[in-house]
mmCIF file of C-alpha atoms in Angstrom:
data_model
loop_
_atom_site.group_PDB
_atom_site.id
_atom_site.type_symbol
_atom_site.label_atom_id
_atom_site.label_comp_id
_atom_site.label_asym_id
_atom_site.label_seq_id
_atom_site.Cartn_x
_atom_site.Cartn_y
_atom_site.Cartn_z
ATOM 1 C CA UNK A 1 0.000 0.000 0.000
ATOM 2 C CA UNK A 2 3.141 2.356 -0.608
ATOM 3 C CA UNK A 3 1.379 4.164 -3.287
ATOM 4 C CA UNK A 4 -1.606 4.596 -1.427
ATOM 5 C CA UNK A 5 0.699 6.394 0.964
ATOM 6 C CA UNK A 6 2.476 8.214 -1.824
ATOM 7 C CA UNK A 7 -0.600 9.623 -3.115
ATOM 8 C CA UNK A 8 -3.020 9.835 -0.075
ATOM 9 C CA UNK A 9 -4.113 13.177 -1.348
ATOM 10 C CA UNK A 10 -5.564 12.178 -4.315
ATOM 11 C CA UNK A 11 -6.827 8.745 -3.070
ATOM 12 C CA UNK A 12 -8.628 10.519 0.149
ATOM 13 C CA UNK A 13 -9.855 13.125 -2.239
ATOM 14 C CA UNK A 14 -11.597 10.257 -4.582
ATOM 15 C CA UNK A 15 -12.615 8.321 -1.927
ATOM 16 C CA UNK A 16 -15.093 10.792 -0.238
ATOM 17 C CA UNK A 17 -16.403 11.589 -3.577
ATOM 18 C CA UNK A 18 -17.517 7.926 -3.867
ATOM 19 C CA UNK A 19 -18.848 7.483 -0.914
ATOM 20 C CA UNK A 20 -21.681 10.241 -0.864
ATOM 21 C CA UNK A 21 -25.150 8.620 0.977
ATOM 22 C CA UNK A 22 -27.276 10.144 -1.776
ATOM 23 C CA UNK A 23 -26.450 8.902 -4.539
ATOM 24 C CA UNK A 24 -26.661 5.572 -3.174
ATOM 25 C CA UNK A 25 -30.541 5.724 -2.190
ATOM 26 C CA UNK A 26 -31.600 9.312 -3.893
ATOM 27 C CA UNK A 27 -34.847 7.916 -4.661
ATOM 28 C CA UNK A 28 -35.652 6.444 -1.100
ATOM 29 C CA UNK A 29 -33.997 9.870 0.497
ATOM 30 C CA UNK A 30 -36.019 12.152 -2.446
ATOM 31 C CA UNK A 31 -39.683 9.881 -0.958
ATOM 32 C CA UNK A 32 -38.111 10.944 2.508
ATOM 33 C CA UNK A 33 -38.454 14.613 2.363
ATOM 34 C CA UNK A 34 -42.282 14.263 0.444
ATOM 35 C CA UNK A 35 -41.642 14.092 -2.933
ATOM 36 C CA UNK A 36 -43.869 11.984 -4.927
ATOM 37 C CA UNK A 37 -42.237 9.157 -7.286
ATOM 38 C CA UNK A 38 -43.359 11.440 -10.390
ATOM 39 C CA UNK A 39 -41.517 14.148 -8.879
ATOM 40 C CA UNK A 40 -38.390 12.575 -8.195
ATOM 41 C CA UNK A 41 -38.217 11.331 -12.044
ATOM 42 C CA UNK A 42 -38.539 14.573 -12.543
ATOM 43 C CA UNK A 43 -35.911 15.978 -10.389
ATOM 44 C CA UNK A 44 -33.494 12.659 -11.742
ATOM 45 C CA UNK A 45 -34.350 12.948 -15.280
ATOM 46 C CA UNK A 46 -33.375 16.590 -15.078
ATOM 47 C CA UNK A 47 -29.355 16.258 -14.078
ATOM 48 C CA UNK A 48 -28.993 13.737 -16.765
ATOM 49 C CA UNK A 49 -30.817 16.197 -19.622
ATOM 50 C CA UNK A 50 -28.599 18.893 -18.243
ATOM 51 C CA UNK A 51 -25.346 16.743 -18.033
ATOM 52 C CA UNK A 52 -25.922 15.667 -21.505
ATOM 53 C CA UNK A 53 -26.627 19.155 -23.195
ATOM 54 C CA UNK A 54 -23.385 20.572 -21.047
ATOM 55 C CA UNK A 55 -20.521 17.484 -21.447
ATOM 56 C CA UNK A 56 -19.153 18.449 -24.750
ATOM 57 C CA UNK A 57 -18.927 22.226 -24.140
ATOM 58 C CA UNK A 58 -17.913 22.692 -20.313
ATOM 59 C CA UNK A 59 -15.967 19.954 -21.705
ATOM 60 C CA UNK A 60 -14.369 22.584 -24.066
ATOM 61 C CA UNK A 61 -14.123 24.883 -21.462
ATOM 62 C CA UNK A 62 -12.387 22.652 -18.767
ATOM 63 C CA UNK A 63 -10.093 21.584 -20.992
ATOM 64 C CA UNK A 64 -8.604 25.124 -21.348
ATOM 65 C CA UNK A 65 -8.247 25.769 -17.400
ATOM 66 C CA UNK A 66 -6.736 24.622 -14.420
ATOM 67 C CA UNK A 67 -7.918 21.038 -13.562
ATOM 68 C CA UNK A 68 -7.681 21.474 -9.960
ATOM 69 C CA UNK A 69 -9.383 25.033 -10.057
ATOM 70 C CA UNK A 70 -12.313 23.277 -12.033
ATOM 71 C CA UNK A 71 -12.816 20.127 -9.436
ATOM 72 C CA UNK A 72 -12.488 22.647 -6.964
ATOM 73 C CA UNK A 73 -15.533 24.564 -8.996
ATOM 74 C CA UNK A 74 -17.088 21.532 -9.482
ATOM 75 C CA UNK A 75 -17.797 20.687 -5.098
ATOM 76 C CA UNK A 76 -18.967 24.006 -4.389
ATOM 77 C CA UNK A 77 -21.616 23.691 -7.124
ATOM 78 C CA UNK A 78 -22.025 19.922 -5.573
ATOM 79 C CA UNK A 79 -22.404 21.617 -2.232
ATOM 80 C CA UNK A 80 -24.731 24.258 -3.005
ATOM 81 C CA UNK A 81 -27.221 21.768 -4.553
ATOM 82 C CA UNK A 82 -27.513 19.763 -2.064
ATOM 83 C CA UNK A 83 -28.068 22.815 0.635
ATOM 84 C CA UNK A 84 -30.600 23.781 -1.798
ATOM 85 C CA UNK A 85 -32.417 19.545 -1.624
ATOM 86 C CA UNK A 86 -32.665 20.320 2.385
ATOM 87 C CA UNK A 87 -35.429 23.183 2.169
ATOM 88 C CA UNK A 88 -37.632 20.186 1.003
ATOM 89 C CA UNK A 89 -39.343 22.409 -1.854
ATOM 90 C CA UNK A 90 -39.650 21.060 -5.299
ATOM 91 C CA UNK A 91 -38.986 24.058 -7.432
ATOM 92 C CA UNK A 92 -35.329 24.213 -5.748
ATOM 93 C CA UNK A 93 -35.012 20.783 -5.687
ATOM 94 C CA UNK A 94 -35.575 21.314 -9.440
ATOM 95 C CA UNK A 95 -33.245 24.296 -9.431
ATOM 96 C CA UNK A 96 -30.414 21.640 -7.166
ATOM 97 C CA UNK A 97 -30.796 18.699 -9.787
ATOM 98 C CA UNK A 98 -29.785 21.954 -12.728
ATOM 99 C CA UNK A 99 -26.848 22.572 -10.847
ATOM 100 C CA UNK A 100 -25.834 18.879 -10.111
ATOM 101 C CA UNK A 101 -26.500 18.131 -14.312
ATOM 102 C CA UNK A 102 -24.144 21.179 -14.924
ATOM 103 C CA UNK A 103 -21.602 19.898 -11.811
ATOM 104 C CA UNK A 104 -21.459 16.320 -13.443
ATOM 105 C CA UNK A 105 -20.936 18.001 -17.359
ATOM 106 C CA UNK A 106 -17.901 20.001 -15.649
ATOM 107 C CA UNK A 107 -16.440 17.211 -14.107
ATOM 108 C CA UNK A 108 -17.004 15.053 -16.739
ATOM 109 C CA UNK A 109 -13.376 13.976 -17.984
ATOM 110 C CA UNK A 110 -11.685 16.364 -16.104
ATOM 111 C CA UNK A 111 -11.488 13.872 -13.151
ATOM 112 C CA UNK A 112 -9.964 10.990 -14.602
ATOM 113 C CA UNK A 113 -8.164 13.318 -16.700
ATOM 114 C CA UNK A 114 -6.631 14.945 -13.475
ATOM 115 C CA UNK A 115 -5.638 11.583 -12.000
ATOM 116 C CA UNK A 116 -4.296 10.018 -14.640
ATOM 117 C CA UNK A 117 -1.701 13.734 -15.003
ATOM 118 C CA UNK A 118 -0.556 12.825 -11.130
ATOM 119 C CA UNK A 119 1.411 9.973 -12.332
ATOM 120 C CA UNK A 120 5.158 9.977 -14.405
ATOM 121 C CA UNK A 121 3.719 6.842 -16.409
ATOM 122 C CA UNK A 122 1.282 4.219 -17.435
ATOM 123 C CA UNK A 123 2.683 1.124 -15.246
ATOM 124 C CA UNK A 124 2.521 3.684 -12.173
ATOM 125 C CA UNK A 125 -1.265 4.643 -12.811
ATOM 126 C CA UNK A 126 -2.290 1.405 -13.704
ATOM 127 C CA UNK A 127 -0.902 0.018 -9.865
ATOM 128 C CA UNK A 128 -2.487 2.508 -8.435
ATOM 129 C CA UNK A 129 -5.911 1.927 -9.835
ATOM 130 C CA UNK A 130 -5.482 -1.439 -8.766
ATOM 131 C CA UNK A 131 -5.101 -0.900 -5.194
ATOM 132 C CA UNK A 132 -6.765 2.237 -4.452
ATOM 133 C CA UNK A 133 -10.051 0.763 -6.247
ATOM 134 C CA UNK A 134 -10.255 -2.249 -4.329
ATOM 135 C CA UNK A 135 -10.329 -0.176 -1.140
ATOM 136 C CA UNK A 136 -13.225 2.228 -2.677
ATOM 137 C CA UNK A 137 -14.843 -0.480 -3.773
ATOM 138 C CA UNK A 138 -14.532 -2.184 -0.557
ATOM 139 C CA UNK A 139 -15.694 1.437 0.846
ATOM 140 C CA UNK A 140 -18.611 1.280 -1.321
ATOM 141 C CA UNK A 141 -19.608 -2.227 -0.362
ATOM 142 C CA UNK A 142 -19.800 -0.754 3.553
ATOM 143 C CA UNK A 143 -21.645 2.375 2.448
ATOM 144 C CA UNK A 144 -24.126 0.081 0.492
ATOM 145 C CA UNK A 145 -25.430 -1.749 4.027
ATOM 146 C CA UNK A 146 -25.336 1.271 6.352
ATOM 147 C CA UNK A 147 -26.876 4.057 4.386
ATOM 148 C CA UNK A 148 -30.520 3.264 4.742
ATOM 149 C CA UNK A 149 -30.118 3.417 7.903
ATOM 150 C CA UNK A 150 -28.282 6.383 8.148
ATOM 151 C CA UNK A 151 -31.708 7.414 6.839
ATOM 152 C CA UNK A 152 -33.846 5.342 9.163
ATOM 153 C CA UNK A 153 -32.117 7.523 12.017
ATOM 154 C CA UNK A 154 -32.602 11.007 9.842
ATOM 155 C CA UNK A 155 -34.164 12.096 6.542
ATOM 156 C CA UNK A 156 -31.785 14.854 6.020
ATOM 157 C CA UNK A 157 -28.792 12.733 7.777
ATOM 158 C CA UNK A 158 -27.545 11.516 4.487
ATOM 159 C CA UNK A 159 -27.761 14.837 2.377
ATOM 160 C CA UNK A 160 -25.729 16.264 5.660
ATOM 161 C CA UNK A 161 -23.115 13.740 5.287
ATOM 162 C CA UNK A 162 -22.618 14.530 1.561
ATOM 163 C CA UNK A 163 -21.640 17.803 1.934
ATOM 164 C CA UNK A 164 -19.693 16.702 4.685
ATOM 165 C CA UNK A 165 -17.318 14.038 2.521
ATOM 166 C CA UNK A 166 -17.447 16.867 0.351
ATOM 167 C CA UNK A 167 -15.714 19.467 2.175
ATOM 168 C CA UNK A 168 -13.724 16.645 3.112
ATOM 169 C CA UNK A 169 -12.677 15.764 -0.601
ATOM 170 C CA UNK A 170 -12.198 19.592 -1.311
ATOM 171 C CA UNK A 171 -9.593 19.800 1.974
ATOM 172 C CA UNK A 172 -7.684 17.268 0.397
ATOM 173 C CA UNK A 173 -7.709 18.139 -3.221
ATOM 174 C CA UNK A 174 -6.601 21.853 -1.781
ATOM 175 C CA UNK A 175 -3.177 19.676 -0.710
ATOM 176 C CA UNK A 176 -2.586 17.986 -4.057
ATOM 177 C CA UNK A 177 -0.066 19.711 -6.444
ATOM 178 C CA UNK A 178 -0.465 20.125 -10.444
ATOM 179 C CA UNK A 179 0.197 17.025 -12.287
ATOM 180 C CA UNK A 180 3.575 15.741 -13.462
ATOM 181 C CA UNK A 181 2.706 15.574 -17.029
ATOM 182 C CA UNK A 182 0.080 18.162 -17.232
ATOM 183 C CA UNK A 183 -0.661 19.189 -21.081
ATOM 184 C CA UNK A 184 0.326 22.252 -21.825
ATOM 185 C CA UNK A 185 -2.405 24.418 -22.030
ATOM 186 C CA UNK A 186 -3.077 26.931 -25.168
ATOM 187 C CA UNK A 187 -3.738 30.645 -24.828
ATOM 188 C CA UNK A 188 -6.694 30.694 -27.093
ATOM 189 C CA UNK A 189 -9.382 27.928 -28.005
ATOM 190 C CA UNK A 190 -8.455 26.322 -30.748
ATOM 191 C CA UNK A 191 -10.907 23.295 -30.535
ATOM 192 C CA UNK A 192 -13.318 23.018 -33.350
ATOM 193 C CA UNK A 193 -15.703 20.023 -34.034
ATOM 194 C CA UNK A 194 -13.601 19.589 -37.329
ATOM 195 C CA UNK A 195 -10.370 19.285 -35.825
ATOM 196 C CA UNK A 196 -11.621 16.400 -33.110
ATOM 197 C CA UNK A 197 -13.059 14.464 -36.020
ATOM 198 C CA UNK A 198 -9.790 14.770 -38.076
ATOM 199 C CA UNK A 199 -8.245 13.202 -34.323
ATOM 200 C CA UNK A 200 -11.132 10.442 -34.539
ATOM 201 C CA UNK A 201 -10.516 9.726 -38.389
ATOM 202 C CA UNK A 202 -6.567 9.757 -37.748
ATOM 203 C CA UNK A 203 -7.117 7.297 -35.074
ATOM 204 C CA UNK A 204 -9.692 4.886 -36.185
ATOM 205 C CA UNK A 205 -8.367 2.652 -32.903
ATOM 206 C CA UNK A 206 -9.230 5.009 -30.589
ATOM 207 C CA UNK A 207 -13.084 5.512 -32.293
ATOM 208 C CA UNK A 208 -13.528 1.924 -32.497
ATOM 209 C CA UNK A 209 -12.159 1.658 -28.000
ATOM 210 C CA UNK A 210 -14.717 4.149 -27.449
ATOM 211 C CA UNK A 211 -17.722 2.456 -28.997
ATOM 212 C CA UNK A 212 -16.682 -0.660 -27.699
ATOM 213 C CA UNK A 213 -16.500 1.066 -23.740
ATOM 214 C CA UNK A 214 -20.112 2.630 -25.007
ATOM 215 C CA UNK A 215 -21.299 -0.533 -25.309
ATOM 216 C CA UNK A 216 -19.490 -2.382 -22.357
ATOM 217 C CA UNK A 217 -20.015 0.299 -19.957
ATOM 218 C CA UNK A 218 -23.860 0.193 -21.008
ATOM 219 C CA UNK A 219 -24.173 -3.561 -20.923
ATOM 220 C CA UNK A 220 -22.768 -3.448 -16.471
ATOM 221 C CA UNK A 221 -24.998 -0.288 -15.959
ATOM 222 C CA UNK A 222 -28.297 -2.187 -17.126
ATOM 223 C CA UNK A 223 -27.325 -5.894 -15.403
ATOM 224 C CA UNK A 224 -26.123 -3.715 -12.001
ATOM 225 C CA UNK A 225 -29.231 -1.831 -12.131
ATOM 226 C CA UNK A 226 -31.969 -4.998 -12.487
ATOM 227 C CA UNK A 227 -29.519 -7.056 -10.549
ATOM 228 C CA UNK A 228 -32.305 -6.790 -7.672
ATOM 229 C CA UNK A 229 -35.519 -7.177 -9.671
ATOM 230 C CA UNK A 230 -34.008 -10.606 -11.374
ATOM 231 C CA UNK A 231 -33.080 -11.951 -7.922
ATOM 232 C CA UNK A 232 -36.218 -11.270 -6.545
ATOM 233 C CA UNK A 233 -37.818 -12.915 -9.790
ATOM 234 C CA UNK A 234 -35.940 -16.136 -8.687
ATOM 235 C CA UNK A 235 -37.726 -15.429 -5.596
ATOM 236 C CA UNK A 236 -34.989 -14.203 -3.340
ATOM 237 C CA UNK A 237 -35.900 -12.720 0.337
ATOM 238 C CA UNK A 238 -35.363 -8.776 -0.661
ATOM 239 C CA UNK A 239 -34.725 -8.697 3.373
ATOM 240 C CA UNK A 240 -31.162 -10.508 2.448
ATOM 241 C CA UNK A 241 -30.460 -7.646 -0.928
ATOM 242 C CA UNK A 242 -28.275 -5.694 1.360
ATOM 243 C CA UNK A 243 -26.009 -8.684 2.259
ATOM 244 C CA UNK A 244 -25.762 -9.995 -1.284
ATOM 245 C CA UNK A 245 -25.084 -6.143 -2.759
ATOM 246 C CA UNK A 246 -22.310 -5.932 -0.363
ATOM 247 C CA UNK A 247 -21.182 -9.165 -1.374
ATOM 248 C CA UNK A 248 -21.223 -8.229 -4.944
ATOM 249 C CA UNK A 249 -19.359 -4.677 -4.004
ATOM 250 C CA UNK A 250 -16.981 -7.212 -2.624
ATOM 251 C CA UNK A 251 -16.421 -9.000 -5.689
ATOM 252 C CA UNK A 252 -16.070 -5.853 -7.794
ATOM 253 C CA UNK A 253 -13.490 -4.984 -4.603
ATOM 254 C CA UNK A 254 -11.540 -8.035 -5.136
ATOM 255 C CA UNK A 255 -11.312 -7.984 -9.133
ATOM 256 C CA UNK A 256 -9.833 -4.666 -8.977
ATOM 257 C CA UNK A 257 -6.229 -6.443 -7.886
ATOM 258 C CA UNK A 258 -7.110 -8.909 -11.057
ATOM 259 C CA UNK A 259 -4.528 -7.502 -13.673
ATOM 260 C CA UNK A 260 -6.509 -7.191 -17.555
ATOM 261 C CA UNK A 261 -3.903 -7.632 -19.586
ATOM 262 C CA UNK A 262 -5.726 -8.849 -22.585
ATOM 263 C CA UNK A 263 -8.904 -7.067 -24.559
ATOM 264 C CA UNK A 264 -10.569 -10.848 -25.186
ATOM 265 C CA UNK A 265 -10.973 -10.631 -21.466
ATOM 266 C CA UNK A 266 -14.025 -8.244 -22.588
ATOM 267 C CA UNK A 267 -16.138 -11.065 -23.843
ATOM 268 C CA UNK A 268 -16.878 -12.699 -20.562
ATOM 269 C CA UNK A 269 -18.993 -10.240 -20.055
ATOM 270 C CA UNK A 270 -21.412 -10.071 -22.473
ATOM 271 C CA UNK A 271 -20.956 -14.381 -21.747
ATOM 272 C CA UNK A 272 -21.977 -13.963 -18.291
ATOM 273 C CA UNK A 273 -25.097 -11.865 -18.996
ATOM 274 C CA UNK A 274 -26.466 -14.441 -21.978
ATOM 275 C CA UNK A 275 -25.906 -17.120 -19.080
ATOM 276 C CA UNK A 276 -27.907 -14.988 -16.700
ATOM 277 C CA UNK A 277 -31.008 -15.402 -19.309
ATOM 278 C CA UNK A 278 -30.610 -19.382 -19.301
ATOM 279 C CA UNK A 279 -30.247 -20.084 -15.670
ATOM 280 C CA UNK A 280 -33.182 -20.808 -13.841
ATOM 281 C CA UNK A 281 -31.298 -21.164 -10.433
ATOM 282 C CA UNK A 282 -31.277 -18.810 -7.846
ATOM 283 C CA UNK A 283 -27.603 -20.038 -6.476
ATOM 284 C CA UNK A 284 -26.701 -20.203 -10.000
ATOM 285 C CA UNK A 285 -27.897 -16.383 -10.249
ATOM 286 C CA UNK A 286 -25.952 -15.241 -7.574
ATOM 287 C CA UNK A 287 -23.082 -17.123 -8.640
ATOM 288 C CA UNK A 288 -23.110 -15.310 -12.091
ATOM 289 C CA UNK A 289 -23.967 -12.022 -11.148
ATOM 290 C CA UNK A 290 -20.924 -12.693 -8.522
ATOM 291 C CA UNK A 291 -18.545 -13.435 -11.445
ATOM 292 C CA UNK A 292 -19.988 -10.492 -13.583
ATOM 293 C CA UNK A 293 -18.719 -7.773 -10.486
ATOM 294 C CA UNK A 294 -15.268 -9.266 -10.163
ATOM 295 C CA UNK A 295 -14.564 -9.124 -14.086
ATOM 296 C CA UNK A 296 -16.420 -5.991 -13.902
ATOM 297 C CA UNK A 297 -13.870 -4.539 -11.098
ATOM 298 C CA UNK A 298 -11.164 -5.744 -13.579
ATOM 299 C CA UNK A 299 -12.651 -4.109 -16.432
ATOM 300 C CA UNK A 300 -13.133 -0.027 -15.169
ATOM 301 C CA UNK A 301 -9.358 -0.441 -14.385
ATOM 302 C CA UNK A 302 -8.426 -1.750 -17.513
ATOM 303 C CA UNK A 303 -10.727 0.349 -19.850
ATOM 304 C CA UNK A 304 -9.532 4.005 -17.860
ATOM 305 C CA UNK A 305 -6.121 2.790 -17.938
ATOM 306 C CA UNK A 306 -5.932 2.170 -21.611
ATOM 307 C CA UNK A 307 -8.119 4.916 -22.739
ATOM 308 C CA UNK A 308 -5.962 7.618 -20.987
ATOM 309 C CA UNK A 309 -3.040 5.715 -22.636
ATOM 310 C CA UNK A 310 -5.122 5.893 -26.093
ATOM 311 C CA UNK A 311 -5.778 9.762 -25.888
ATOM 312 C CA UNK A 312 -2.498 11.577 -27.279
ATOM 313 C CA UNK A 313 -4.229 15.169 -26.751
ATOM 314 C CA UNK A 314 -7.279 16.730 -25.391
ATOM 315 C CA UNK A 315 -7.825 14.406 -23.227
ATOM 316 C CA UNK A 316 -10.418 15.996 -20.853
ATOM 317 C CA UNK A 317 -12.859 16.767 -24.501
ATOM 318 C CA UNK A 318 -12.532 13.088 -25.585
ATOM 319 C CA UNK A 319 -13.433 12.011 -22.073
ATOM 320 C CA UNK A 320 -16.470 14.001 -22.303
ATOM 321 C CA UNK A 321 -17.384 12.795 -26.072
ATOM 322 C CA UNK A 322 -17.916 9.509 -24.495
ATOM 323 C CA UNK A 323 -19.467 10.478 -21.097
ATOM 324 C CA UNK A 324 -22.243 12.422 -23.580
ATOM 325 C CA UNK A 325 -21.968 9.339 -26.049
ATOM 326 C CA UNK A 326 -22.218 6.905 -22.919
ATOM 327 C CA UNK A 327 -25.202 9.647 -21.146
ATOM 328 C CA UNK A 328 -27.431 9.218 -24.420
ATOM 329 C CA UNK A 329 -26.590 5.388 -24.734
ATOM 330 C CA UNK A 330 -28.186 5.053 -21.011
ATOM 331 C CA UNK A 331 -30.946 6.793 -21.904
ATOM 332 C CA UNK A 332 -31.924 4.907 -24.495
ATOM 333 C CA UNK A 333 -30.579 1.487 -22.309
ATOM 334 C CA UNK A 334 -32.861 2.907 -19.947
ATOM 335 C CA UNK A 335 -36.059 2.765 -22.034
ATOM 336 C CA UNK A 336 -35.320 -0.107 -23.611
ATOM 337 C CA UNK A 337 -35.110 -1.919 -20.373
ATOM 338 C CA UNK A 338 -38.187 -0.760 -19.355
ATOM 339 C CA UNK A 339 -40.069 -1.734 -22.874
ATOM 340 C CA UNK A 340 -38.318 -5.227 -22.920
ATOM 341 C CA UNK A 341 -39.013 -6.181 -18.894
ATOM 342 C CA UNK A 342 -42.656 -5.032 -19.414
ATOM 343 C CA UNK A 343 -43.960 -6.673 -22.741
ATOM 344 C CA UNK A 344 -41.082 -9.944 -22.435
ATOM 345 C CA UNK A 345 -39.602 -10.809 -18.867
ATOM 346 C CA UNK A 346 -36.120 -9.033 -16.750
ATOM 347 C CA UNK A 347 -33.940 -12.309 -17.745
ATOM 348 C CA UNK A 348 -34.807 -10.958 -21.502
ATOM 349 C CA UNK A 349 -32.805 -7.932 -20.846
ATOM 350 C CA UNK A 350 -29.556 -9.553 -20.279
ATOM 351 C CA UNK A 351 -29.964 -11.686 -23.708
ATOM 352 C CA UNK A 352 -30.884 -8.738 -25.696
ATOM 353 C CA UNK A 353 -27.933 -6.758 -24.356
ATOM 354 C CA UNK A 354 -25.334 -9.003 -23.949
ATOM 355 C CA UNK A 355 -26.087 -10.284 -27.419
ATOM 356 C CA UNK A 356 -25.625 -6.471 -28.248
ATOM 357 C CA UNK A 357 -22.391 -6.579 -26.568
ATOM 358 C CA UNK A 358 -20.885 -9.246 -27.913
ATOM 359 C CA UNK A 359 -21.865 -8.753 -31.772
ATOM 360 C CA UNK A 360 -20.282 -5.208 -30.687
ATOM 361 C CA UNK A 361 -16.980 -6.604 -29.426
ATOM 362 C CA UNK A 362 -16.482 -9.304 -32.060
ATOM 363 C CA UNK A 363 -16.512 -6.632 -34.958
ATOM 364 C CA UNK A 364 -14.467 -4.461 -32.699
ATOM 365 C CA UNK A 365 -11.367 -8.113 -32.533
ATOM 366 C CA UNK A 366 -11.760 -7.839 -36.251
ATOM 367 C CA UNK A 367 -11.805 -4.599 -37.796
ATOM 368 C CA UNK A 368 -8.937 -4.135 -34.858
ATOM 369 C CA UNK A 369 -7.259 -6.710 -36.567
ATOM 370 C CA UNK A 370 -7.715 -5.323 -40.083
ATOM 371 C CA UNK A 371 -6.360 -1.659 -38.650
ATOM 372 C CA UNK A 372 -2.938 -3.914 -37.061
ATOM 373 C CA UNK A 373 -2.574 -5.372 -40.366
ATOM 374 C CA UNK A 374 -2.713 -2.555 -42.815
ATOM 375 C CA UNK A 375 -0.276 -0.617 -40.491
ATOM 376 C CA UNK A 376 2.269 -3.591 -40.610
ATOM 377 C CA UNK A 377 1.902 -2.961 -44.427
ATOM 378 C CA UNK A 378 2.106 0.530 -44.266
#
């Protein structure tokens, strides 16, 4: 845990930014404080309309300034919207999920961007990601079981505690210095929409990554999200979910030391959900959707690691390309879901998807292939 020492700064600064209470049970802590479920799609749907119009150009913008100066931007706005969700009235609630849509756009990219700048070099990052994730996730898995009843005890307890591990996470991103390889930054924007598709066309590779962590990245959202409804449809006690979500946190926990090497690692994912369709047993369930975390701890290491390492320049816009690439693909996932669980059955959704996911990756091995081989020509 050297590393961990080395850069306790940015670890402690990440950490408390993960572990907010609301965004682990916003809709149970929205009901809390009186707002009706129609409300509080309201209030949700709103921060991800916002993030999505905002990614790309805050995106832009951030990409021209001082990383730190924008995180640091980016918690006050965090904390102001959630002083605003404690006056329990829905037009500021409204007003708090605006300011949360345009937090996330400005963050979007900049924070992995901003790690990733800390380190001298890829093998560095990548060990760090490693260990500093399993402890998050392991973080995670313990904020997963106690936050309802952090809630139980108070309804504004866990809205308190987020700005709390927010002023936290600010402290300790005040104590953090620039980063080591930093891009230079240019005096004037110069970004067009013309000049990041010549960067796309140049690098076909890096187009073809980012559909295929579009994809990926959609396919874990949608099985982590009806995890719960397919368990209970294999008629699992709900009164056990928060023992068996901390056991999957745990799994994603532990597959965060897993070193991915390889890109074919990829298709046990999409594998894993098809098998989820097929299986009829409950143990067997849990037993796949306990395989699906750990690879899926493996994978976010894996896929930041060798995106940053993709990304020659810009690297905060092409971050937030795919966060408003990946935003509109979970909208759409969303919807889908919804259509397919009501008119088929839940177990349909991880066919249909995973199917998805692996047509996706297949054509990704082989026009990969064909991109390898015409350079060795070249």
């Amino acid at each position: 845990m050297k590393i961990i020492i080395k850069y306790k700064q940015l670890f402690l600064f990440k950490l408390f930014l993960s572990l907010l209470p609301y965004f682990f049970i916003s809709i149970l802590i929205m009901n809390a404080l009186g707002y009706s479920y129609s409300e509080i799609m309201s209030i949700s749907a709103m921060t991800q309309i916002v993030a999505v119009i905002f990614n790309f150009p805050l995106g832009i913008y951030a990409e021209q300034r001082n990383r730190k100066k924008v995180l640091l931007l980016n918690n006050i706005l965090s904390i102001s919207a959630f002083i605003l969700f404690l006056f329990e009235n829905f037009y500021l609630a409204i007003l708090a999920a605006v300011i949360l849509g345009v937090s996330e756009a400005l963050s979007s990219g900049v924070m992995q961007t901003f790690s990733y700048e800390q380190f001298l070099d890829d093998k560095t990052y990548r060990e760090y990601l490693e260990k500093s994730n399993f402890i998050q996730y392991f973080a995670v898995a313990v904020m997963t079981i106690i936050t309802p009843a952090i809630l139980q005890f108070n309804r504004f307890l866990p809205i308190i505690l987020s700005i709390v591990f927010i002023i936290l996470s600010t402290i300790f991103l005040c104590f953090i210095k620039s980063g080591k390889r930093e891009e230079k930054k240019q005096e004037k924007v110069n970004l067009s929409l013309r000049i990041l598709q010549k960067e796309l066309k140049t690098s076909k590779s890096l187009s073809l990554f980012i559909i295929l962590g579009i994809t990926i990245t959609t396919l874990i959202m949608s099985a982590n999200s009806w995890s719960s409804i397919l368990l209970k449809y294999h008629h699992f006690s709900l009164k056990y979910l928060g023992l068996i979500l901390f056991i999957f946190n745990l799994c994603m926990a532990i597959g965060s030391r897993i070193k991915w090497g390889k890109i074919s690692l990829v298709l046990f994912l999409p594998l894993l959900s098809i098998l989820l369709f097929f299986t009829k047993s409950l143990f067997m369930t849990i037993i796949l959707f306990s395989a699906f975390r750990l690879i899926n701890g493996s994978y976010n290491n894996f896929f930041i690691g060798e995106f940053n390492k993709r990304i020659k320049n810009n690297r905060v816009i092409f971050w937030s390309i795919y966060d408003t690439f990946l935003s509109f693909w979970f909208i759409l996932a969303d919807l889908s879901s919804g259509f397919i669980s009501q008119n088929l059955t839940v177990e349909f959704i991880y066919l249909i998807f995973g199917s998805i996911s692996l047509v996706i990756f297949l054509i990704y091995i082989l026009l990969s292939s064909s991109l390898q081989a015409k350079s060795k020509v070249v």
